[in-house]
Amino acid sequence: IICNKIDQLEEVEPKIDRDEDGMPIRVWLSAKTGQGTELLFEAINDCLAQSMVSYTLKIPPAQSRLRGVLYELDCISEQSYDAQGDWVVDVRMPAAD
């Protein structure tokens, strides 16, 4: 929830309210003055980071189909080859994928 227009309220400062797990549930800000907009970006980042997973995979040449799938998903963040010729790839993707 975004609580905007805090510039029209007395004694309300920009802040993030979080649930018992530390996840953002409410951001208090003023779009007019810009107060708290950095907190909105922080809250969005916190929510997105929770829904992403990262893995390092070692894929042998015989599994080239998997390589194609990872390219289609556009989830590759780093890639290299090891001494055995296996593809070593860091992937980051939504947990639901």
Tab-separated table of C-alpha atoms in Angstrom:
chain	number	residue	atom	x	y	z
A	1	ILE	CA	0.000	0.000	0.000
A	2	ILE	CA	1.298	3.453	-0.854
A	3	CYS	CA	0.216	6.249	1.470
A	4	ASN	CA	0.806	9.390	-0.583
A	5	LYS	CA	0.401	13.095	0.259
A	6	ILE	CA	2.173	12.984	3.622
A	7	ASP	CA	3.159	16.591	2.876
A	8	GLN	CA	-0.454	17.494	3.764
A	9	LEU	CA	-0.306	15.776	7.159
A	10	GLU	CA	1.280	17.024	10.347
A	11	GLU	CA	4.012	14.990	12.016
A	12	VAL	CA	4.049	12.196	9.423
A	13	GLU	CA	7.491	11.275	8.137
A	14	PRO	CA	8.429	9.073	5.177
A	15	LYS	CA	8.720	5.461	6.322
A	16	ILE	CA	8.169	1.821	5.442
A	17	ASP	CA	5.842	-0.275	7.593
A	18	ARG	CA	6.847	-3.936	7.556
A	19	ASP	CA	5.129	-7.166	8.549
A	20	GLU	CA	6.470	-9.608	11.139
A	21	ASP	CA	8.731	-11.162	8.467
A	22	GLY	CA	10.241	-7.801	7.549
A	23	MET	CA	8.426	-7.513	4.229
A	24	PRO	CA	7.140	-4.065	3.229
A	25	ILE	CA	3.389	-3.643	3.588
A	26	ARG	CA	3.020	0.150	3.474
A	27	VAL	CA	5.142	3.055	2.248
A	28	TRP	CA	4.473	6.597	3.445
A	29	LEU	CA	5.623	9.258	0.970
A	30	SER	CA	4.884	12.474	-0.865
A	31	ALA	CA	5.063	12.279	-4.635
A	32	LYS	CA	4.706	16.071	-4.761
A	33	THR	CA	7.809	16.835	-2.682
A	34	GLY	CA	9.682	13.610	-3.408
A	35	GLN	CA	9.939	12.739	0.279
A	36	GLY	CA	10.045	8.979	0.704
A	37	THR	CA	10.333	8.066	-2.967
A	38	GLU	CA	13.649	6.346	-2.261
A	39	LEU	CA	11.800	4.255	0.328
A	40	LEU	CA	9.301	3.192	-2.338
A	41	PHE	CA	12.166	1.930	-4.510
A	42	GLU	CA	13.629	0.133	-1.496
A	43	ALA	CA	10.284	-1.559	-0.772
A	44	ILE	CA	9.857	-2.627	-4.401
A	45	ASN	CA	13.381	-4.029	-4.435
A	46	ASP	CA	12.756	-5.925	-1.184
A	47	CYS	CA	9.575	-7.487	-2.605
A	48	LEU	CA	11.173	-8.463	-5.904
A	49	ALA	CA	14.286	-9.883	-4.252
A	50	GLN	CA	12.146	-12.288	-2.236
A	51	SER	CA	10.570	-13.705	-5.372
A	52	MET	CA	13.862	-14.338	-7.212
A	53	VAL	CA	16.218	-17.309	-6.973
A	54	SER	CA	19.834	-17.595	-8.123
A	55	TYR	CA	21.760	-20.726	-9.048
A	56	THR	CA	25.106	-21.647	-10.547
A	57	LEU	CA	24.713	-24.540	-12.960
A	58	LYS	CA	27.323	-26.773	-14.575
A	59	ILE	CA	25.929	-28.064	-17.862
A	60	PRO	CA	27.748	-30.663	-19.986
A	61	PRO	CA	27.762	-30.264	-23.791
A	62	ALA	CA	25.318	-33.178	-24.128
A	63	GLN	CA	22.650	-31.036	-22.410
A	64	SER	CA	22.616	-28.295	-25.050
A	65	ARG	CA	18.799	-28.204	-25.025
A	66	LEU	CA	18.890	-26.874	-21.475
A	67	ARG	CA	21.197	-24.118	-22.636
A	68	GLY	CA	18.615	-23.097	-25.225
A	69	VAL	CA	15.867	-23.033	-22.617
A	70	LEU	CA	17.917	-20.781	-20.343
A	71	TYR	CA	18.539	-18.378	-23.227
A	72	GLU	CA	14.811	-18.320	-24.012
A	73	LEU	CA	14.039	-17.517	-20.375
A	74	ASP	CA	16.583	-14.654	-20.521
A	75	CYS	CA	17.785	-15.543	-17.029
A	76	ILE	CA	21.555	-15.830	-17.581
A	77	SER	CA	23.620	-13.371	-15.548
A	78	GLU	CA	27.138	-14.848	-16.008
A	79	GLN	CA	28.609	-17.649	-18.082
A	80	SER	CA	31.947	-19.353	-18.694
A	81	TYR	CA	33.444	-22.755	-19.498
A	82	ASP	CA	35.421	-24.938	-17.115
A	83	ALA	CA	38.520	-27.037	-17.898
A	84	GLN	CA	36.354	-30.040	-18.860
A	85	GLY	CA	34.408	-28.012	-21.436
A	86	ASP	CA	31.250	-27.825	-19.350
A	87	TRP	CA	29.212	-24.659	-19.480
A	88	VAL	CA	29.127	-22.918	-16.082
A	89	VAL	CA	26.280	-20.456	-15.859
A	90	ASP	CA	24.787	-18.235	-13.169
A	91	VAL	CA	21.046	-17.843	-13.567
A	92	ARG	CA	18.557	-15.588	-11.805
A	93	MET	CA	14.843	-16.048	-12.310
A	94	PRO	CA	11.498	-15.733	-10.569
A	95	ALA	CA	10.910	-18.549	-8.093
A	96	ALA	CA	7.723	-19.553	-9.939
A	97	ASP	CA	9.650	-20.433	-13.131
